[in-house]
PDB file of C-alpha atoms in Angstrom:
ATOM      1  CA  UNK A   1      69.240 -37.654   3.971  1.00  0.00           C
ATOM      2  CA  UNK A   2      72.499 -36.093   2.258  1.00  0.00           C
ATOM      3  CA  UNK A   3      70.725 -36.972  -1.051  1.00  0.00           C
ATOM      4  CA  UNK A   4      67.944 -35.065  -0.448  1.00  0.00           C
ATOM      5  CA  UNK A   5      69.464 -31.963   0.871  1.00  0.00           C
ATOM      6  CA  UNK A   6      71.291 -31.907  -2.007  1.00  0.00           C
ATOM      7  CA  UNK A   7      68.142 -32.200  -4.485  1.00  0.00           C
ATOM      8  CA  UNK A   8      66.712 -28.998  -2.087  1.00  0.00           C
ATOM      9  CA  UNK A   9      69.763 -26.986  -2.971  1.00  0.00           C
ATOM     10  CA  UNK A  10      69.175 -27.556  -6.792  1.00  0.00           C
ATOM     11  CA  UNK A  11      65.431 -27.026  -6.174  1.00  0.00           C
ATOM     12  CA  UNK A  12      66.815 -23.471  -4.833  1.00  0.00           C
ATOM     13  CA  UNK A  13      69.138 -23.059  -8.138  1.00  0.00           C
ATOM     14  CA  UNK A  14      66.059 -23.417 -10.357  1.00  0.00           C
ATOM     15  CA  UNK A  15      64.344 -20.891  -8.959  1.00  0.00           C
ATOM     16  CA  UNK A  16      67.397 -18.519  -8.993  1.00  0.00           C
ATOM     17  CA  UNK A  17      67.408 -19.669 -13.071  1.00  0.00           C
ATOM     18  CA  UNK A  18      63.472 -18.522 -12.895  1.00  0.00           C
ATOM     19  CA  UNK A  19      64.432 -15.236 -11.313  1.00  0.00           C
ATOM     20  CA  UNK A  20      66.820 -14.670 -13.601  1.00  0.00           C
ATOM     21  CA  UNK A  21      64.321 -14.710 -16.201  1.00  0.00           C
ATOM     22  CA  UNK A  22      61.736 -12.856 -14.854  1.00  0.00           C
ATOM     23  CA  UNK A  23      64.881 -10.305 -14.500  1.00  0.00           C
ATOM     24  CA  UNK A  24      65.268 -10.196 -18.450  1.00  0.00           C
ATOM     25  CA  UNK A  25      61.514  -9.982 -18.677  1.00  0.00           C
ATOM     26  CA  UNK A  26      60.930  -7.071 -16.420  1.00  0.00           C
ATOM     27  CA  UNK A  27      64.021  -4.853 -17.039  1.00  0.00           C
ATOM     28  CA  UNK A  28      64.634  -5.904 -20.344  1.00  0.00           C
ATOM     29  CA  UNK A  29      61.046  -4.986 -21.822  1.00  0.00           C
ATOM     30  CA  UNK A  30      60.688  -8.237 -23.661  1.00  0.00           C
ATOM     31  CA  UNK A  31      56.362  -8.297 -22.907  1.00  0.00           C
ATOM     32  CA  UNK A  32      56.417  -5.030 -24.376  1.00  0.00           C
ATOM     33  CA  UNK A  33      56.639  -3.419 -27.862  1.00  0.00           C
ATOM     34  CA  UNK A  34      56.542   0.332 -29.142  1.00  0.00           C
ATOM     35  CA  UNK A  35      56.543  -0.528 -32.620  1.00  0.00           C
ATOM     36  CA  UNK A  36      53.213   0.039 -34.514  1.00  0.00           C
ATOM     37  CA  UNK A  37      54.151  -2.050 -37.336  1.00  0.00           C
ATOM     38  CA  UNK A  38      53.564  -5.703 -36.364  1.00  0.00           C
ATOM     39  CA  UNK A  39      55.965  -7.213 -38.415  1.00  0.00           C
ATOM     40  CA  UNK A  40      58.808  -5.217 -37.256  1.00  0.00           C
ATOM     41  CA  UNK A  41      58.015  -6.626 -33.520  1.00  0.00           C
ATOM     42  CA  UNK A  42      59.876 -10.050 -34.048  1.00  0.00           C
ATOM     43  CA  UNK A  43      62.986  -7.298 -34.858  1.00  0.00           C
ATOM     44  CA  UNK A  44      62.819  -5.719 -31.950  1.00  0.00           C
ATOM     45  CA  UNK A  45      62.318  -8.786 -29.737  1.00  0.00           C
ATOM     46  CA  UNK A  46      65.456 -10.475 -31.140  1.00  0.00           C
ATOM     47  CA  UNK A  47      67.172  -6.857 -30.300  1.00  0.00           C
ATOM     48  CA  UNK A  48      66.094  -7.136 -27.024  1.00  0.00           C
ATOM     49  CA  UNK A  49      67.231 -10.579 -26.470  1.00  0.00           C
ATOM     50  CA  UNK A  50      70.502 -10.212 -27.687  1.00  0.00           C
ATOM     51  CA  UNK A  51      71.048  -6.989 -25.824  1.00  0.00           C
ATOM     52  CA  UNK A  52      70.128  -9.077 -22.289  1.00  0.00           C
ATOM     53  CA  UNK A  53      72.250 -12.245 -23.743  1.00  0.00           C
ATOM     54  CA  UNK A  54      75.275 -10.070 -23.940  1.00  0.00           C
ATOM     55  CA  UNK A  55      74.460  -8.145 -20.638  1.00  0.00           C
ATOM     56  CA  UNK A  56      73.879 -11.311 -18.912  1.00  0.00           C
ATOM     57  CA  UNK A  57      77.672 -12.699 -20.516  1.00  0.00           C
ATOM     58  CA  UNK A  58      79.619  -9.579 -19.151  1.00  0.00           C
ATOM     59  CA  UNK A  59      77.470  -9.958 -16.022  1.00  0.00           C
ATOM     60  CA  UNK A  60      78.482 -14.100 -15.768  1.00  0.00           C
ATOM     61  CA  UNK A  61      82.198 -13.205 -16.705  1.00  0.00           C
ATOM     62  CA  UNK A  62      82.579 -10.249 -13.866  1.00  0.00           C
ATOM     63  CA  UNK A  63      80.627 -12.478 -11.429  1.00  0.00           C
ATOM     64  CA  UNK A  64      81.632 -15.762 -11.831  1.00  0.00           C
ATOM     65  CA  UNK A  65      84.723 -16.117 -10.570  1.00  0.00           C
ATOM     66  CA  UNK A  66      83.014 -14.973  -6.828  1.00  0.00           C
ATOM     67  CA  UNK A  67      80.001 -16.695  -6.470  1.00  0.00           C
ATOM     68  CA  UNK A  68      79.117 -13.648  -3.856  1.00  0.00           C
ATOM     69  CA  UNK A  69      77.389 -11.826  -6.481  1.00  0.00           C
ATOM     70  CA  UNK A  70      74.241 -10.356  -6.992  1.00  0.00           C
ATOM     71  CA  UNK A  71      72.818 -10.502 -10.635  1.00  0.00           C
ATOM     72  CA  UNK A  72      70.230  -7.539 -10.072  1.00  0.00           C
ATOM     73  CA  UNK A  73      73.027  -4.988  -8.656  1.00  0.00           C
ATOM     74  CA  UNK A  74      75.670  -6.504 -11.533  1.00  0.00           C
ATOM     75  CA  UNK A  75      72.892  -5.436 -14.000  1.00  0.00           C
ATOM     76  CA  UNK A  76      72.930  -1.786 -12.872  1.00  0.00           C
ATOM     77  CA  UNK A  77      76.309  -2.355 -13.322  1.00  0.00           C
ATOM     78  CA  UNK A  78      76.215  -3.189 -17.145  1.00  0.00           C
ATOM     79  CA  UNK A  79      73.547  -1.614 -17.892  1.00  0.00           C
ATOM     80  CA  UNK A  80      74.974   2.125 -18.430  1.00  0.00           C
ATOM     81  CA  UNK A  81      78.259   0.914 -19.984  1.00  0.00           C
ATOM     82  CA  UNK A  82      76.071  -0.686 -23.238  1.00  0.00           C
ATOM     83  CA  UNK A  83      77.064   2.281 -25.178  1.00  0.00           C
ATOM     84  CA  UNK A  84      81.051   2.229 -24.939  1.00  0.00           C
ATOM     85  CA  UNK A  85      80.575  -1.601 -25.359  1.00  0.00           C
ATOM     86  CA  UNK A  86      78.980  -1.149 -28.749  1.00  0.00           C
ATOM     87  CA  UNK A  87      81.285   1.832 -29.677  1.00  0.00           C
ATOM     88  CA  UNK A  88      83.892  -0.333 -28.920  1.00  0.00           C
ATOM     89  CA  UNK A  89      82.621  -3.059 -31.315  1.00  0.00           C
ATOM     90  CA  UNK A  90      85.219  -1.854 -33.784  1.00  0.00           C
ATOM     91  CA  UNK A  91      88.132  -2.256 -32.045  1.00  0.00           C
ATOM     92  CA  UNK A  92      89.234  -5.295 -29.708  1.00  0.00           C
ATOM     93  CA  UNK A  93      91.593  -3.529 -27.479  1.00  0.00           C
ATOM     94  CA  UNK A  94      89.059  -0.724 -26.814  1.00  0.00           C
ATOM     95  CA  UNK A  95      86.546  -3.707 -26.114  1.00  0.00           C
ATOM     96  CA  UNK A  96      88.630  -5.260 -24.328  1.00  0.00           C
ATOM     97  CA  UNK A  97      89.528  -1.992 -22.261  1.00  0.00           C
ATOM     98  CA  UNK A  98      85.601  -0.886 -21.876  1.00  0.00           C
ATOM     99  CA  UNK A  99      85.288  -4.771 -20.528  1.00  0.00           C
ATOM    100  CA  UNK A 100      88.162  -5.013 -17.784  1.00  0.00           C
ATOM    101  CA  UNK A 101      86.268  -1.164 -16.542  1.00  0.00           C
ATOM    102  CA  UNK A 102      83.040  -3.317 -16.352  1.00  0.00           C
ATOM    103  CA  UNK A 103      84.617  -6.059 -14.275  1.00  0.00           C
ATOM    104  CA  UNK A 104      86.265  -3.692 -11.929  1.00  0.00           C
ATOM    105  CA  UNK A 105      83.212  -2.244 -11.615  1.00  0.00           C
ATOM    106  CA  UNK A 106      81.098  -5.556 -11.139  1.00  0.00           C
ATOM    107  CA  UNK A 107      83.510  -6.371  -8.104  1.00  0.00           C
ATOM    108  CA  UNK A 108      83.255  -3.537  -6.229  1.00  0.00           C
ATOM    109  CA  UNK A 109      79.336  -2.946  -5.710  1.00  0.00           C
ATOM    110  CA  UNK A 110      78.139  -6.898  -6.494  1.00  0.00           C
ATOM    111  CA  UNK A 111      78.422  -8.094  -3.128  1.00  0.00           C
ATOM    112  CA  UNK A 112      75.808 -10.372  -1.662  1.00  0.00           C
ATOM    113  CA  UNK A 113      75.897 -10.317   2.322  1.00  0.00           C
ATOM    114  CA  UNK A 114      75.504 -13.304   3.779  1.00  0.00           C
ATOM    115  CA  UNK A 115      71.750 -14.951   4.775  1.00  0.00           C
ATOM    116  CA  UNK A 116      72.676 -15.078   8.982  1.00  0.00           C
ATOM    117  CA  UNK A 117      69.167 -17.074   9.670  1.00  0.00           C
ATOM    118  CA  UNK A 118      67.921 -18.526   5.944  1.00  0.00           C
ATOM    119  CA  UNK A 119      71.703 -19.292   4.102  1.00  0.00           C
ATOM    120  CA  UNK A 120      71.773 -17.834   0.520  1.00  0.00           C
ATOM    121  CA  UNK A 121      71.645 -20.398  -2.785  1.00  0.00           C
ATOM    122  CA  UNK A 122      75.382 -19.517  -3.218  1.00  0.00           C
ATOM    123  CA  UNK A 123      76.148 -20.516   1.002  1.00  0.00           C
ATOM    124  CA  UNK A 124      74.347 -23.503   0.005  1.00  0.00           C
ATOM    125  CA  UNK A 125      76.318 -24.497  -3.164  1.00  0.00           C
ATOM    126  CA  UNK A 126      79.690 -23.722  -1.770  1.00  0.00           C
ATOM    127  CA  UNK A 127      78.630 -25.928   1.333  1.00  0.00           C
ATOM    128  CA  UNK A 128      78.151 -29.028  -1.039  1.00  0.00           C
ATOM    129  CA  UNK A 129      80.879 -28.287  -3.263  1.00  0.00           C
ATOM    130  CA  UNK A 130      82.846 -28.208   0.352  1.00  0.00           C
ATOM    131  CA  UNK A 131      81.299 -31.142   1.436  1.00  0.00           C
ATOM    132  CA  UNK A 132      82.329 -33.126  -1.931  1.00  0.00           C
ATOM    133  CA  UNK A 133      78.338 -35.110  -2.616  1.00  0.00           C
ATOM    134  CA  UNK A 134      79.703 -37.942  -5.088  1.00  0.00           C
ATOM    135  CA  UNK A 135      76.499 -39.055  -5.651  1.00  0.00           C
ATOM    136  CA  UNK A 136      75.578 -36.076  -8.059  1.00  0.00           C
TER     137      UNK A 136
END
């Protein structure tokens, strides 16, 4: 029975992984293209990707270390700061400066409230890190 709760709460994590790319699909304009050359389209979808690659990578590092995050409101977050990140490019203190502003940033408007009737895939993780499944 513990097996099998714990198989439901990595069900739960794959669709999180799905949503996650339907996120990058939707906000990051990947299905769409306003070039009218067709051969500069591969261009601008590796742009794109890259752009949500890093955005999702300053997302992961603000988040991570709370796993009460939300990945839509941390990309609102990042979003507006992709300017001073690549302005920074040049310099690693300024990057690393326009990075620790992003994290503040992440942590104070990320928050996830808890799921009171249906938990949250993040309740349900820390629940069965908690309970310690050796059988994973």
């Amino acid at each position: 029975l513990a097996r099998a709760a714990a198989l439901a709460v990595r069900a739960r994590c794959r669709w999180q992984i799905e949503l996650l790319f339907t996120l990058w699909k939707s906000c990051g304009g990947l299905g769409q293209s306003h070039r009218e050359q067709p051969r500069r389209v591969p261009c601008e979808v590796s742009a794109k990707l890259t752009a949500r690659v890093v955005r999702h990578g300053v997302r992961v590092a603000g988040c991570w270390p709370a796993s009460r995050r939300s990945l839509p409101k941390a990309s609102a977050v990042v979003r507006p700061q992709g300017l001073p990140r690549v302005a920074a490019l040049g310099s690693l203190s300024l990057l690393v400066s326009v990075l620790a502003v992003t994290v503040r940033c992440l942590a104070a408007g990320t928050r996830i409230h808890r799921g009171q009737k249906d938990p949250r895939a993040w309740q349900l993780l820390q629940q069965e890190i908690h309970d310690g499944d050796p059988k994973s």
